[in-house]
Amino acid sequence: GDSVTQMEGPVTLSEEAFLTINCTYTATGYPSLFWYVQYPGEGLQLLLKATKADDKGSNKGFEATYRKETTSFHLEKGSVQVSDSAVYFCALIGSGTGGFKTIFGAGTRLFVKA
Amino acid sequence: GAGVSQTPSNKVTEKGKYVELRCDPISGHTALYWYRQSLGQGPEFLIYFQGTGAADDSGLPNDRFFAVRPEGSVSTLKIQRTERGDSAVYLCASSPGQGRNIQYFGAGTRLSVL
């Protein structure tokens, strides 16, 4: 079945450092790919998405590119802030008969120090 | 409403008791989803409604879990004879229709079974 694997955390960075959180997926066809963020005490929020190969999703300085050849959707940000501290989830919605349920990775916790 | 609303935000119960968790989706959204998020994990799919009917309940762990959406809007997730292993955050999401639409998540109900 479809699955998502993302790098284990926690990731600890200093403010203004470069962030990469790796995400790879297994799915048939052409899934839609997402990054969600969960701030402390809050619900899941969609951060960005990409629906086809080579699409780049971007929001709030975060970017991720849909790489079909490597089945990856790595999240990047050039300069993190303390307010980016949160748990980040990579996710997909498949293109097959189960193409409605969101399949999530286990999440990566990010700590940003001032 | 402005977003997906879930009540209660926290529920503490004793082993063996019955609980109901409520989800009020975004107005006009025909699709509704329930997920369960255990500590340190990503959300896992439980059940999907399109309108009033459960289009897929393959994620429900056993027959103690049941969900309804009688008028195609509010949904209730019902858990009978709760067990300590049912402790988790139960998330509800809604989307405008079927297919690979973005799902909007509520803040969740944290269920603790003592």
PDB file of N, CA and C in Angstrom, chain B residues 14-73:
ATOM      1  N   GLU B  14     -12.991   6.223  31.990  1.00  0.00           N
ATOM      2  CA  GLU B  14     -12.470   5.009  32.603  1.00  0.00           C
ATOM      3  C   GLU B  14     -12.603   3.844  31.652  1.00  0.00           C
ATOM      4  N   LYS B  15     -11.728   2.925  31.797  1.00  0.00           N
ATOM      5  CA  LYS B  15     -11.759   1.705  30.984  1.00  0.00           C
ATOM      6  C   LYS B  15     -13.137   1.076  31.057  1.00  0.00           C
ATOM      7  N   GLY B  16     -13.656   0.697  29.889  1.00  0.00           N
ATOM      8  CA  GLY B  16     -14.954   0.049  29.827  1.00  0.00           C
ATOM      9  C   GLY B  16     -16.115   0.985  29.551  1.00  0.00           C
ATOM     10  N   LYS B  17     -15.879   2.293  29.659  1.00  0.00           N
ATOM     11  CA  LYS B  17     -16.960   3.246  29.421  1.00  0.00           C
ATOM     12  C   LYS B  17     -17.157   3.517  27.930  1.00  0.00           C
ATOM     13  N   TYR B  18     -18.297   4.146  27.636  1.00  0.00           N
ATOM     14  CA  TYR B  18     -18.662   4.533  26.269  1.00  0.00           C
ATOM     15  C   TYR B  18     -18.389   6.028  26.089  1.00  0.00           C
ATOM     16  N   VAL B  19     -17.842   6.407  24.928  1.00  0.00           N
ATOM     17  CA  VAL B  19     -17.597   7.831  24.668  1.00  0.00           C
ATOM     18  C   VAL B  19     -18.081   8.204  23.275  1.00  0.00           C
ATOM     19  N   GLU B  20     -18.432   9.458  23.139  1.00  0.00           N
ATOM     20  CA  GLU B  20     -18.814  10.031  21.843  1.00  0.00           C
ATOM     21  C   GLU B  20     -17.977  11.275  21.600  1.00  0.00           C
ATOM     22  N   LEU B  21     -17.445  11.360  20.395  1.00  0.00           N
ATOM     23  CA  LEU B  21     -16.647  12.513  20.001  1.00  0.00           C
ATOM     24  C   LEU B  21     -17.346  13.165  18.815  1.00  0.00           C
ATOM     25  N   ARG B  22     -17.443  14.485  18.862  1.00  0.00           N
ATOM     26  CA  ARG B  22     -18.241  15.191  17.855  1.00  0.00           C
ATOM     27  C   ARG B  22     -17.355  15.990  16.913  1.00  0.00           C
ATOM     28  N   CYS B  23     -17.771  16.043  15.644  1.00  0.00           N
ATOM     29  CA  CYS B  23     -17.073  16.842  14.641  1.00  0.00           C
ATOM     30  C   CYS B  23     -18.077  17.664  13.855  1.00  0.00           C
ATOM     31  N   ASP B  24     -17.822  18.960  13.781  1.00  0.00           N
ATOM     32  CA  ASP B  24     -18.647  19.878  13.006  1.00  0.00           C
ATOM     33  C   ASP B  24     -17.794  20.381  11.844  1.00  0.00           C
ATOM     34  N   PRO B  25     -18.051  19.914  10.619  1.00  0.00           N
ATOM     35  CA  PRO B  25     -17.165  20.265   9.497  1.00  0.00           C
ATOM     36  C   PRO B  25     -17.400  21.692   9.009  1.00  0.00           C
ATOM     37  N   ILE B  26     -16.574  22.099   8.092  1.00  0.00           N
ATOM     38  CA  ILE B  26     -16.755  23.393   7.445  1.00  0.00           C
ATOM     39  C   ILE B  26     -18.061  23.345   6.649  1.00  0.00           C
ATOM     40  N   SER B  27     -18.835  24.405   6.759  1.00  0.00           N
ATOM     41  CA  SER B  27     -20.130  24.443   6.092  1.00  0.00           C
ATOM     42  C   SER B  27     -19.985  24.201   4.584  1.00  0.00           C
ATOM     43  N   GLY B  28     -20.807  23.296   4.080  1.00  0.00           N
ATOM     44  CA  GLY B  28     -20.776  23.017   2.652  1.00  0.00           C
ATOM     45  C   GLY B  28     -19.854  21.899   2.238  1.00  0.00           C
ATOM     46  N   HIS B  29     -18.976  21.460   3.138  1.00  0.00           N
ATOM     47  CA  HIS B  29     -18.077  20.362   2.815  1.00  0.00           C
ATOM     48  C   HIS B  29     -18.838  19.035   2.873  1.00  0.00           C
ATOM     49  N   THR B  30     -18.794  18.296   1.771  1.00  0.00           N
ATOM     50  CA  THR B  30     -19.543  17.042   1.711  1.00  0.00           C
ATOM     51  C   THR B  30     -18.733  15.855   2.225  1.00  0.00           C
ATOM     52  N   ALA B  31     -17.416  15.970   2.187  1.00  0.00           N
ATOM     53  CA  ALA B  31     -16.570  14.867   2.627  1.00  0.00           C
ATOM     54  C   ALA B  31     -16.074  15.121   4.046  1.00  0.00           C
ATOM     55  N   LEU B  32     -16.081  14.053   4.847  1.00  0.00           N
ATOM     56  CA  LEU B  32     -15.640  14.146   6.238  1.00  0.00           C
ATOM     57  C   LEU B  32     -14.810  12.922   6.569  1.00  0.00           C
ATOM     58  N   TYR B  33     -13.743  13.124   7.320  1.00  0.00           N
ATOM     59  CA  TYR B  33     -12.789  12.058   7.622  1.00  0.00           C
ATOM     60  C   TYR B  33     -12.484  12.051   9.123  1.00  0.00           C
ATOM     61  N   TRP B  34     -12.279  10.866   9.637  1.00  0.00           N
ATOM     62  CA  TRP B  34     -11.764  10.717  11.001  1.00  0.00           C
ATOM     63  C   TRP B  34     -10.396  10.045  10.940  1.00  0.00           C
ATOM     64  N   TYR B  35      -9.470  10.555  11.753  1.00  0.00           N
ATOM     65  CA  TYR B  35      -8.131   9.992  11.889  1.00  0.00           C
ATOM     66  C   TYR B  35      -7.832   9.840  13.377  1.00  0.00           C
ATOM     67  N   ARG B  36      -6.874   8.971  13.677  1.00  0.00           N
ATOM     68  CA  ARG B  36      -6.411   8.810  15.054  1.00  0.00           C
ATOM     69  C   ARG B  36      -4.904   9.025  15.071  1.00  0.00           C
ATOM     70  N   GLN B  37      -4.456   9.840  16.025  1.00  0.00           N
ATOM     71  CA  GLN B  37      -3.031  10.135  16.134  1.00  0.00           C
ATOM     72  C   GLN B  37      -2.535   9.710  17.511  1.00  0.00           C
ATOM     73  N   SER B  38      -1.716   8.671  17.516  1.00  0.00           N
ATOM     74  CA  SER B  38      -1.110   8.224  18.760  1.00  0.00           C
ATOM     75  C   SER B  38       0.143   9.037  19.024  1.00  0.00           C
ATOM     76  N   LEU B  39       0.580   9.051  20.264  1.00  0.00           N
ATOM     77  CA  LEU B  39       1.714   9.872  20.675  1.00  0.00           C
ATOM     78  C   LEU B  39       2.955   9.566  19.835  1.00  0.00           C
ATOM     79  N   GLY B  40       3.531  10.610  19.248  1.00  0.00           N
ATOM     80  CA  GLY B  40       4.754  10.450  18.470  1.00  0.00           C
ATOM     81  C   GLY B  40       4.555   9.870  17.087  1.00  0.00           C
ATOM     82  N   GLN B  41       3.326   9.752  16.651  1.00  0.00           N
ATOM     83  CA  GLN B  41       3.020   9.173  15.338  1.00  0.00           C
ATOM     84  C   GLN B  41       2.249  10.156  14.477  1.00  0.00           C
ATOM     85  N   GLY B  42       2.212   9.866  13.190  1.00  0.00           N
ATOM     86  CA  GLY B  42       1.352  10.620  12.306  1.00  0.00           C
ATOM     87  C   GLY B  42      -0.084  10.118  12.404  1.00  0.00           C
ATOM     88  N   PRO B  43      -1.034  10.931  11.985  1.00  0.00           N
ATOM     89  CA  PRO B  43      -2.432  10.500  12.003  1.00  0.00           C
ATOM     90  C   PRO B  43      -2.658   9.275  11.116  1.00  0.00           C
ATOM     91  N   GLU B  44      -3.555   8.404  11.546  1.00  0.00           N
ATOM     92  CA  GLU B  44      -3.919   7.220  10.777  1.00  0.00           C
ATOM     93  C   GLU B  44      -5.412   7.266  10.454  1.00  0.00           C
ATOM     94  N   PHE B  45      -5.718   6.943   9.220  1.00  0.00           N
ATOM     95  CA  PHE B  45      -7.087   7.005   8.728  1.00  0.00           C
ATOM     96  C   PHE B  45      -7.988   6.019   9.447  1.00  0.00           C
ATOM     97  N   LEU B  46      -9.202   6.475   9.789  1.00  0.00           N
ATOM     98  CA  LEU B  46     -10.213   5.598  10.382  1.00  0.00           C
ATOM     99  C   LEU B  46     -11.386   5.374   9.438  1.00  0.00           C
ATOM    100  N   ILE B  47     -12.036   6.476   9.014  1.00  0.00           N
ATOM    101  CA  ILE B  47     -13.270   6.349   8.253  1.00  0.00           C
ATOM    102  C   ILE B  47     -13.497   7.617   7.436  1.00  0.00           C
ATOM    103  N   TYR B  48     -14.185   7.444   6.312  1.00  0.00           N
ATOM    104  CA  TYR B  48     -14.462   8.540   5.389  1.00  0.00           C
ATOM    105  C   TYR B  48     -15.939   8.527   5.042  1.00  0.00           C
ATOM    106  N   PHE B  49     -16.573   9.702   5.152  1.00  0.00           N
ATOM    107  CA  PHE B  49     -17.957   9.889   4.747  1.00  0.00           C
ATOM    108  C   PHE B  49     -18.030  10.767   3.506  1.00  0.00           C
ATOM    109  N   GLN B  50     -18.865  10.356   2.589  1.00  0.00           N
ATOM    110  CA  GLN B  50     -19.256  11.242   1.500  1.00  0.00           C
ATOM    111  C   GLN B  50     -20.765  11.455   1.674  1.00  0.00           C
ATOM    112  N   GLY B  51     -21.135  12.653   2.101  1.00  0.00           N
ATOM    113  CA  GLY B  51     -22.533  12.868   2.463  1.00  0.00           C
ATOM    114  C   GLY B  51     -22.868  12.133   3.749  1.00  0.00           C
ATOM    115  N   THR B  52     -23.964  11.396   3.727  1.00  0.00           N
ATOM    116  CA  THR B  52     -24.395  10.689   4.938  1.00  0.00           C
ATOM    117  C   THR B  52     -23.796   9.303   5.059  1.00  0.00           C
ATOM    118  N   GLY B  53     -23.275   8.769   3.972  1.00  0.00           N
ATOM    119  CA  GLY B  53     -22.819   7.389   3.990  1.00  0.00           C
ATOM    120  C   GLY B  53     -21.335   7.246   4.212  1.00  0.00           C
ATOM    121  N   ALA B  54     -20.979   6.164   4.910  1.00  0.00           N
ATOM    122  CA  ALA B  54     -19.570   5.853   5.119  1.00  0.00           C
ATOM    123  C   ALA B  54     -19.031   5.179   3.864  1.00  0.00           C
ATOM    124  N   ALA B  55     -18.245   5.925   3.090  1.00  0.00           N
ATOM    125  CA  ALA B  55     -17.719   5.389   1.844  1.00  0.00           C
ATOM    126  C   ALA B  55     -16.598   4.386   2.083  1.00  0.00           C
ATOM    127  N   ASP B  56     -15.893   4.547   3.199  1.00  0.00           N
ATOM    128  CA  ASP B  56     -14.805   3.618   3.517  1.00  0.00           C
ATOM    129  C   ASP B  56     -14.566   3.640   5.014  1.00  0.00           C
ATOM    130  N   ASP B  57     -14.772   2.506   5.654  1.00  0.00           N
ATOM    131  CA  ASP B  57     -14.517   2.416   7.091  1.00  0.00           C
ATOM    132  C   ASP B  57     -13.414   1.406   7.402  1.00  0.00           C
ATOM    133  N   SER B  58     -12.551   1.211   6.431  1.00  0.00           N
ATOM    134  CA  SER B  58     -11.529   0.170   6.546  1.00  0.00           C
ATOM    135  C   SER B  58     -10.496   0.442   7.633  1.00  0.00           C
ATOM    136  N   GLY B  59     -10.419   1.695   8.101  1.00  0.00           N
ATOM    137  CA  GLY B  59      -9.438   2.030   9.122  1.00  0.00           C
ATOM    138  C   GLY B  59      -9.922   1.846  10.542  1.00  0.00           C
ATOM    139  N   LEU B  60     -11.196   1.587  10.732  1.00  0.00           N
ATOM    140  CA  LEU B  60     -11.703   1.373  12.093  1.00  0.00           C
ATOM    141  C   LEU B  60     -11.049   0.125  12.669  1.00  0.00           C
ATOM    142  N   PRO B  61     -10.459   0.208  13.853  1.00  0.00           N
ATOM    143  CA  PRO B  61      -9.648  -0.918  14.351  1.00  0.00           C
ATOM    144  C   PRO B  61     -10.449  -2.154  14.729  1.00  0.00           C
ATOM    145  N   ASN B  62     -11.675  -2.007  15.166  1.00  0.00           N
ATOM    146  CA  ASN B  62     -12.508  -3.154  15.540  1.00  0.00           C
ATOM    147  C   ASN B  62     -13.952  -2.681  15.693  1.00  0.00           C
ATOM    148  N   ASP B  63     -14.833  -3.616  16.051  1.00  0.00           N
ATOM    149  CA  ASP B  63     -16.254  -3.271  16.081  1.00  0.00           C
ATOM    150  C   ASP B  63     -16.660  -2.465  17.313  1.00  0.00           C
ATOM    151  N   ARG B  64     -15.711  -2.082  18.138  1.00  0.00           N
ATOM    152  CA  ARG B  64     -16.068  -1.173  19.240  1.00  0.00           C
ATOM    153  C   ARG B  64     -16.182   0.273  18.735  1.00  0.00           C
ATOM    154  N   PHE B  65     -15.627   0.501  17.554  1.00  0.00           N
ATOM    155  CA  PHE B  65     -15.617   1.838  16.960  1.00  0.00           C
ATOM    156  C   PHE B  65     -16.719   1.936  15.907  1.00  0.00           C
ATOM    157  N   PHE B  66     -17.437   3.067  15.963  1.00  0.00           N
ATOM    158  CA  PHE B  66     -18.519   3.280  15.004  1.00  0.00           C
ATOM    159  C   PHE B  66     -18.665   4.781  14.801  1.00  0.00           C
ATOM    160  N   ALA B  67     -19.041   5.200  13.606  1.00  0.00           N
ATOM    161  CA  ALA B  67     -19.233   6.631  13.350  1.00  0.00           C
ATOM    162  C   ALA B  67     -20.475   6.821  12.521  1.00  0.00           C
ATOM    163  N   VAL B  68     -21.126   7.958  12.740  1.00  0.00           N
ATOM    164  CA  VAL B  68     -22.339   8.281  12.002  1.00  0.00           C
ATOM    165  C   VAL B  68     -22.283   9.724  11.525  1.00  0.00           C
ATOM    166  N   ARG B  69     -23.079   9.976  10.513  1.00  0.00           N
ATOM    167  CA  ARG B  69     -23.209  11.337   9.985  1.00  0.00           C
ATOM    168  C   ARG B  69     -24.624  11.450   9.394  1.00  0.00           C
ATOM    169  N   PRO B  70     -25.625  11.435  10.233  1.00  0.00           N
ATOM    170  CA  PRO B  70     -27.004  11.214   9.794  1.00  0.00           C
ATOM    171  C   PRO B  70     -27.564  12.274   8.843  1.00  0.00           C
ATOM    172  N   GLU B  71     -27.110  13.509   8.932  1.00  0.00           N
ATOM    173  CA  GLU B  71     -27.668  14.545   8.072  1.00  0.00           C
ATOM    174  C   GLU B  71     -26.622  15.104   7.110  1.00  0.00           C
ATOM    175  N   GLY B  72     -25.512  14.415   7.001  1.00  0.00           N
ATOM    176  CA  GLY B  72     -24.488  14.842   6.060  1.00  0.00           C
ATOM    177  C   GLY B  72     -23.688  16.038   6.497  1.00  0.00           C
ATOM    178  N   SER B  73     -23.783  16.387   7.780  1.00  0.00           N
ATOM    179  CA  SER B  73     -22.999  17.514   8.298  1.00  0.00           C
ATOM    180  C   SER B  73     -22.193  17.048   9.508  1.00  0.00           C
TER     181      SER B  73
END
